[in-house]
CSV table of C-alpha atoms in Angstrom, one decimal:
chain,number,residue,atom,x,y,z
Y,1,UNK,CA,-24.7,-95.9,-3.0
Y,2,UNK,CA,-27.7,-96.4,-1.2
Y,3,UNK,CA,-30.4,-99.2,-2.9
Y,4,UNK,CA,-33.8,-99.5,-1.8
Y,5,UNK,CA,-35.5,-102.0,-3.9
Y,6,UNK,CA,-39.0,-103.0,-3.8
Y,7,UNK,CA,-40.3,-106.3,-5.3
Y,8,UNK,CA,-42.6,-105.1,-8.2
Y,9,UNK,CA,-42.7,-102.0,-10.3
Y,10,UNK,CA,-46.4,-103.2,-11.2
Y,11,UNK,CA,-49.1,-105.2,-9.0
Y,12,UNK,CA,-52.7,-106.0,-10.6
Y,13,UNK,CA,-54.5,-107.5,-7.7
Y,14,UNK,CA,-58.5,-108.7,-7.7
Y,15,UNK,CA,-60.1,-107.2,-4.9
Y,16,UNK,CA,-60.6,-109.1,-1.4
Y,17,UNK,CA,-57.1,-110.2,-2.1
Y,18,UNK,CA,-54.3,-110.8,0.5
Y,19,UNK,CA,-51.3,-108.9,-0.9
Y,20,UNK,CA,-47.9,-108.0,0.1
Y,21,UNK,CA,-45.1,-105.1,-1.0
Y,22,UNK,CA,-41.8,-105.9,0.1
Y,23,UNK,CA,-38.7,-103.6,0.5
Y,24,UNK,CA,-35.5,-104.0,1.2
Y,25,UNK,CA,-32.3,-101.8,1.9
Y,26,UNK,CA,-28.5,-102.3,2.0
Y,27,UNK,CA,-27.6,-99.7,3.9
Y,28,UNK,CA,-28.1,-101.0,7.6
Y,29,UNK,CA,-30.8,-97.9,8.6
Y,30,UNK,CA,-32.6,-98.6,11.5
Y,31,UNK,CA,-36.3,-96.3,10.0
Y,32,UNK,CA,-37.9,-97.3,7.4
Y,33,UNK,CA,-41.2,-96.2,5.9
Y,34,UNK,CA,-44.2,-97.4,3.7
Y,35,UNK,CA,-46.0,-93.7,1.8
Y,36,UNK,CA,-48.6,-94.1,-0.5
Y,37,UNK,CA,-48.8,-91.4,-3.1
Y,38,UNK,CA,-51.7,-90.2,-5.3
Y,39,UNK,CA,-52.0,-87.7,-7.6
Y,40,UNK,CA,-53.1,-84.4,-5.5
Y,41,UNK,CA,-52.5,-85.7,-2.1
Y,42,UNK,CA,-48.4,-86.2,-2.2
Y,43,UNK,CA,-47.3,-89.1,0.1
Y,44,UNK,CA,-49.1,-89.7,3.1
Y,45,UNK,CA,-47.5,-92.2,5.5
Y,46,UNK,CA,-48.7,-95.6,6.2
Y,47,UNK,CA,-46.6,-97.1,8.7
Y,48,UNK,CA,-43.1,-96.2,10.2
Y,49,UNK,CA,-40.7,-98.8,11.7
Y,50,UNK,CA,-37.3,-97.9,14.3
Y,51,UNK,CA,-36.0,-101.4,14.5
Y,52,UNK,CA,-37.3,-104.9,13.9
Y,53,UNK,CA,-39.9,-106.0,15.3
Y,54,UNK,CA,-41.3,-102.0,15.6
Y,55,UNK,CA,-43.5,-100.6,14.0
Y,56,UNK,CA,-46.1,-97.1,14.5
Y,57,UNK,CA,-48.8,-96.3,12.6
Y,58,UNK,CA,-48.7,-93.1,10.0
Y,59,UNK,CA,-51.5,-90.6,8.6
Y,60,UNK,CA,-53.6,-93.4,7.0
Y,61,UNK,CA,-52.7,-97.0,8.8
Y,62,UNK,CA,-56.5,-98.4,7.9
Y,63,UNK,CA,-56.5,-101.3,5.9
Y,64,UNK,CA,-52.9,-102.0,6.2
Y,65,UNK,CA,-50.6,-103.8,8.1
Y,66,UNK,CA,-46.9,-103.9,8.3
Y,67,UNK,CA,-43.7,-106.7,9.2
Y,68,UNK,CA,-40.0,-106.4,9.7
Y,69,UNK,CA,-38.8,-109.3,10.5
Y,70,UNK,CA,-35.5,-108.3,9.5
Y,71,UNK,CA,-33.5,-104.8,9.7
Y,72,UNK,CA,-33.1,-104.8,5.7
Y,73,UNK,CA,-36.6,-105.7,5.2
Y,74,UNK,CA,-40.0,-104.0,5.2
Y,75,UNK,CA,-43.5,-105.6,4.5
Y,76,UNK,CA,-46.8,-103.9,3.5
Y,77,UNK,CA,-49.7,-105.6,3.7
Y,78,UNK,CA,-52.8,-105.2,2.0
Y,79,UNK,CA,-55.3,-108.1,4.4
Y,80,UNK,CA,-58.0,-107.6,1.7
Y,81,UNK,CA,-57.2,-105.3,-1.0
Y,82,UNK,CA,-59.9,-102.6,-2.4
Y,83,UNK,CA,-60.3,-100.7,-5.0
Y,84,UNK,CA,-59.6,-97.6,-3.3
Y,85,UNK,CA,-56.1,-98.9,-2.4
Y,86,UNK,CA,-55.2,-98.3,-5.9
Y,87,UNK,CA,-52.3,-96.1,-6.0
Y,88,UNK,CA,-48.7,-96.0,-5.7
Y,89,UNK,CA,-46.6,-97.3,-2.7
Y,90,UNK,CA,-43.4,-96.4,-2.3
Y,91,UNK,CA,-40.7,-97.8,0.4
Y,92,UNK,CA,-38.4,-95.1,2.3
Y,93,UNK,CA,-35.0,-95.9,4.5
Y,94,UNK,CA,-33.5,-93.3,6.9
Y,95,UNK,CA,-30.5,-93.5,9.5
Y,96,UNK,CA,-31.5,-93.2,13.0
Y,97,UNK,CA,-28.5,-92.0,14.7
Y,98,UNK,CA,-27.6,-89.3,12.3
Y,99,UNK,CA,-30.2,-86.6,12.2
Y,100,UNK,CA,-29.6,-85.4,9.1
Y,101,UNK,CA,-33.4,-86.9,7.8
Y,102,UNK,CA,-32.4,-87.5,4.0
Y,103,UNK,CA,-34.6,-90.6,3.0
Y,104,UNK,CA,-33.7,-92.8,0.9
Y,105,UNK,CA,-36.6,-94.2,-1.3
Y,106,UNK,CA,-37.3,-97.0,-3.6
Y,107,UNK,CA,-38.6,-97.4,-7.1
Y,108,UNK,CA,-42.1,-97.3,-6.3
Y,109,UNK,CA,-44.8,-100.3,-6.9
Y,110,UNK,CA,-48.0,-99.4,-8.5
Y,111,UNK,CA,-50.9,-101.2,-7.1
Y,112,UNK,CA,-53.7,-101.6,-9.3
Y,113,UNK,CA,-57.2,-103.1,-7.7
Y,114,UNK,CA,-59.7,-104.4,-10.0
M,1,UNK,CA,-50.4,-80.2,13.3
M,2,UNK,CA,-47.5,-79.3,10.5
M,3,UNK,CA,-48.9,-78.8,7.1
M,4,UNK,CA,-47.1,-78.4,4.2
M,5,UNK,CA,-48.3,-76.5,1.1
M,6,UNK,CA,-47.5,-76.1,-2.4
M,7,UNK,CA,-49.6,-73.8,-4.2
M,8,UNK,CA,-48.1,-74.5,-7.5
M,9,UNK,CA,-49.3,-77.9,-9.1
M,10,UNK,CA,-47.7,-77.6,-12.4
M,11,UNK,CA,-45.1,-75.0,-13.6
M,12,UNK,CA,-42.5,-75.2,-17.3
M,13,UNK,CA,-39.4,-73.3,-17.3
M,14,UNK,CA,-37.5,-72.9,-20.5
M,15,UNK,CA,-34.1,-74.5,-20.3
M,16,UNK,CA,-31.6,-72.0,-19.5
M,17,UNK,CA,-33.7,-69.8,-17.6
M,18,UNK,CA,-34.6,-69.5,-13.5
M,19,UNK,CA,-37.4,-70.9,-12.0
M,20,UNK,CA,-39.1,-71.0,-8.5
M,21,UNK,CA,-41.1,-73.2,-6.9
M,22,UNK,CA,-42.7,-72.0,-3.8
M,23,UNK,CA,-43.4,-74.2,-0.2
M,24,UNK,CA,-44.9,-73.0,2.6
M,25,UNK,CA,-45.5,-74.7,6.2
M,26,UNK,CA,-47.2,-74.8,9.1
M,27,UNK,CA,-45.6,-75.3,12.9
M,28,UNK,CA,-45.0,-74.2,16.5
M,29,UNK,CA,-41.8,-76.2,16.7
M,30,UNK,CA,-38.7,-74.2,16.4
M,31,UNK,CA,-36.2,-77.3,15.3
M,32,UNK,CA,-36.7,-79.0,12.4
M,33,UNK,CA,-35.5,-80.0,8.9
M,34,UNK,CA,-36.9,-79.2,5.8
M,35,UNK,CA,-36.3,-80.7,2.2
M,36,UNK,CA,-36.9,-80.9,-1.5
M,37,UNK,CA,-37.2,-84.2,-2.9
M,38,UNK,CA,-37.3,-84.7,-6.9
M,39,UNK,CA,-39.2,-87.5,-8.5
M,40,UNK,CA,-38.4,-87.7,-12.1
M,41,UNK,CA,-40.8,-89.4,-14.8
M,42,UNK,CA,-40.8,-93.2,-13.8
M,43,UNK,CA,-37.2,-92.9,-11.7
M,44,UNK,CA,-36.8,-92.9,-7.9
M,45,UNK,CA,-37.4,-89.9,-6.0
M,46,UNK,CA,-33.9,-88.1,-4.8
M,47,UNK,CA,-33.3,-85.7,-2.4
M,48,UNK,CA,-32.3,-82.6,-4.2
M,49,UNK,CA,-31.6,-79.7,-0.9
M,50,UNK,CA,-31.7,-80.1,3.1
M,51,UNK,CA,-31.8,-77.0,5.5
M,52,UNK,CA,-32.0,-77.5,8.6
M,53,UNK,CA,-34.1,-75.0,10.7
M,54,UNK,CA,-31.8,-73.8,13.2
M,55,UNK,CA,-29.5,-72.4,9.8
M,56,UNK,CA,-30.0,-68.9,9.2
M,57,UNK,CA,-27.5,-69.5,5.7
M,58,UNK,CA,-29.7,-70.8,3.3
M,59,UNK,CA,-28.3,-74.4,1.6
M,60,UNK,CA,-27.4,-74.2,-2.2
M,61,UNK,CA,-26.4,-77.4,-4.5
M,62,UNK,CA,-24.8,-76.4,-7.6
M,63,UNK,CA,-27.9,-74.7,-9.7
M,64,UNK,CA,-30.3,-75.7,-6.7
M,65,UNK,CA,-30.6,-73.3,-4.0
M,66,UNK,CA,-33.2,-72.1,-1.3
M,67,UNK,CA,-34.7,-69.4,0.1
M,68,UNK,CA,-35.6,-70.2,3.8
M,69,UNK,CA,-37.7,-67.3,5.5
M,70,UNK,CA,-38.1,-68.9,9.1
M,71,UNK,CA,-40.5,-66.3,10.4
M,72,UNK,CA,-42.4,-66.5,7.1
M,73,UNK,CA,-42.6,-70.2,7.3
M,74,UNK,CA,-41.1,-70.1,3.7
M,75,UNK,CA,-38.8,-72.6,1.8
M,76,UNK,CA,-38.8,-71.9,-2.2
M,77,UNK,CA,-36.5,-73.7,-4.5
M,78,UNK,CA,-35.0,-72.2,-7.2
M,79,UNK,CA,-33.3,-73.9,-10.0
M,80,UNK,CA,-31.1,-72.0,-12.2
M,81,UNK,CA,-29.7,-72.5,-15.8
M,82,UNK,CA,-32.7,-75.3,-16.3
M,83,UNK,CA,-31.9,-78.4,-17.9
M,84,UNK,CA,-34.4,-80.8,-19.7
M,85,UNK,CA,-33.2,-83.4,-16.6
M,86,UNK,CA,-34.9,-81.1,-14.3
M,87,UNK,CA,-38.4,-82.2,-16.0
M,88,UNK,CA,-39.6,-83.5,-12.7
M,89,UNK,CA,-42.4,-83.6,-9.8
M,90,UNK,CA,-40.8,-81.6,-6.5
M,91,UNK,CA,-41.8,-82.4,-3.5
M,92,UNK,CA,-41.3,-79.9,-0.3
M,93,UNK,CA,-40.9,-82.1,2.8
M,94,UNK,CA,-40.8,-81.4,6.5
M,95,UNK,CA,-39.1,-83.2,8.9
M,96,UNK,CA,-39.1,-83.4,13.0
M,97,UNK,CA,-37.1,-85.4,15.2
M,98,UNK,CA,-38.5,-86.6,18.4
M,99,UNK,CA,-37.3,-89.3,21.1
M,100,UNK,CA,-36.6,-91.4,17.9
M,101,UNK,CA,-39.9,-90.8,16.4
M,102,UNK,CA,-39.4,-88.9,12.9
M,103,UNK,CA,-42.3,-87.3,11.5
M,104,UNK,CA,-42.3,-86.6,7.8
M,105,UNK,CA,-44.7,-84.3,6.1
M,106,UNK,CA,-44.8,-84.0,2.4
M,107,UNK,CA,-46.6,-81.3,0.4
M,108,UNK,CA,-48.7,-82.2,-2.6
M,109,UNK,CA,-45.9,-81.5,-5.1
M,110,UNK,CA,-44.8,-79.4,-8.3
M,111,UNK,CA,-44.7,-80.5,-11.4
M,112,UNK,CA,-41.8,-79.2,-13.7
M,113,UNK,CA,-41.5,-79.2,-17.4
M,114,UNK,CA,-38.2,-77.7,-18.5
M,115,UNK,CA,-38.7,-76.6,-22.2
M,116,UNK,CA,-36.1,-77.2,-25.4
């Protein structure tokens, strides 16, 4: 089975803080994705990466910023977190090669801003 | 742009019975993929159905199947024989593949109560 983990179920963060979501995923995919979701809006996408060291901005990049350093492992970060970055986060995988487009996601990490 | 639209915020079922949940999208692009994705309470979102556009045959798993209307830019779901596990948001997704850039849209989602 596919596992895409993600380091926290639940984040309280103070605002101005530097804060970073990391996922991970056993499957070797080359794509792999950073949504946010809210109630209302669905997922919007972040940022997208293809391989390490790639990365493309989504629907809503402000305020963010991504890292893969390694193929297993995708980094959001939050420079100076707000209050309007409350929300869910959740982590997606995909193979490249295959065209099939399933995505694979993790548990979700729900950011809370104070 | 693609847009994807689910009218239907909420919607219960009573187990046993059928139930539809409606999608529609916008595009000009004639190949693409689309999806429903099912995020239970608190538990990792799964992909429930693919079709790909380029399909007339509309894709059915087990008690899940779809009714894909290409012209219409249509894609419902419709879950048969409910089950309380079916209690669940459902997302409608759309999917295009491009020189190795993959855009996902994702409609705002359907929430499900299946009944006792």
């Amino acid at each position: 089975d596919v596992k895409v983990t993600q380091s926290s179920r639940y984040l309280v963060k103070r605002t101005g803080e530097k804060v970073f979501l990391e996922c991970v995923q056993d499957m070797d995919h080359e794509n792999m994705f950073w949504y946010r979701q809210d109630p209302g809006l669905g997922l919007r996408l972040i940022y997208f990466s293809y391989d390490v060291k790639m990365k493309e901005k989504g629907d809503i990049p402000e305020g963010y910023s991504v890292s893969r350093e390694k193929k297993e492992r995708f980094s959001l970060i939050l420079e100076s977190a707000s209050t309007n970055q409350t929300s869910m986060y959740l982590c997606a995988s995909s193979f490249q090669g295959r065209v099939s487009g399933e995505q694979y996601f993790g548990p979700g990490t729900r950011l809370t801003v104070t | 742009a693609q847009t994807v639209t689910q009218s239907q915020p909420e919607m219960s079922v009573q187990e046993a019975e059928t139930v539809t949940l409606s999608c529609t999208y916008d595009t000009s692009e004639n190949n693409y993929y689309l999806f429903w994705y099912k995020q239970p309470p608190s538990r990792q979102m799964i992909l429930v159905i693919r079709q790909e556009a380029y399909k007339q045959q509309n894709a059915t798993e087990n008690r899940f199947s779809v009714n894909f209307q290409k012209a219409a830019k249509s894609f419902s779901l419709k879950i048969s024989d409910s089950q309380l596990g079916d209690t669940a948001m459902y997302f409608c997704a759309f999917m295009k593949h491009d020189a190795g850039t993959y855009k996902y849209i994702f409609g705002t989602g359907t929430r499900l109560k299946v009944l006792a």
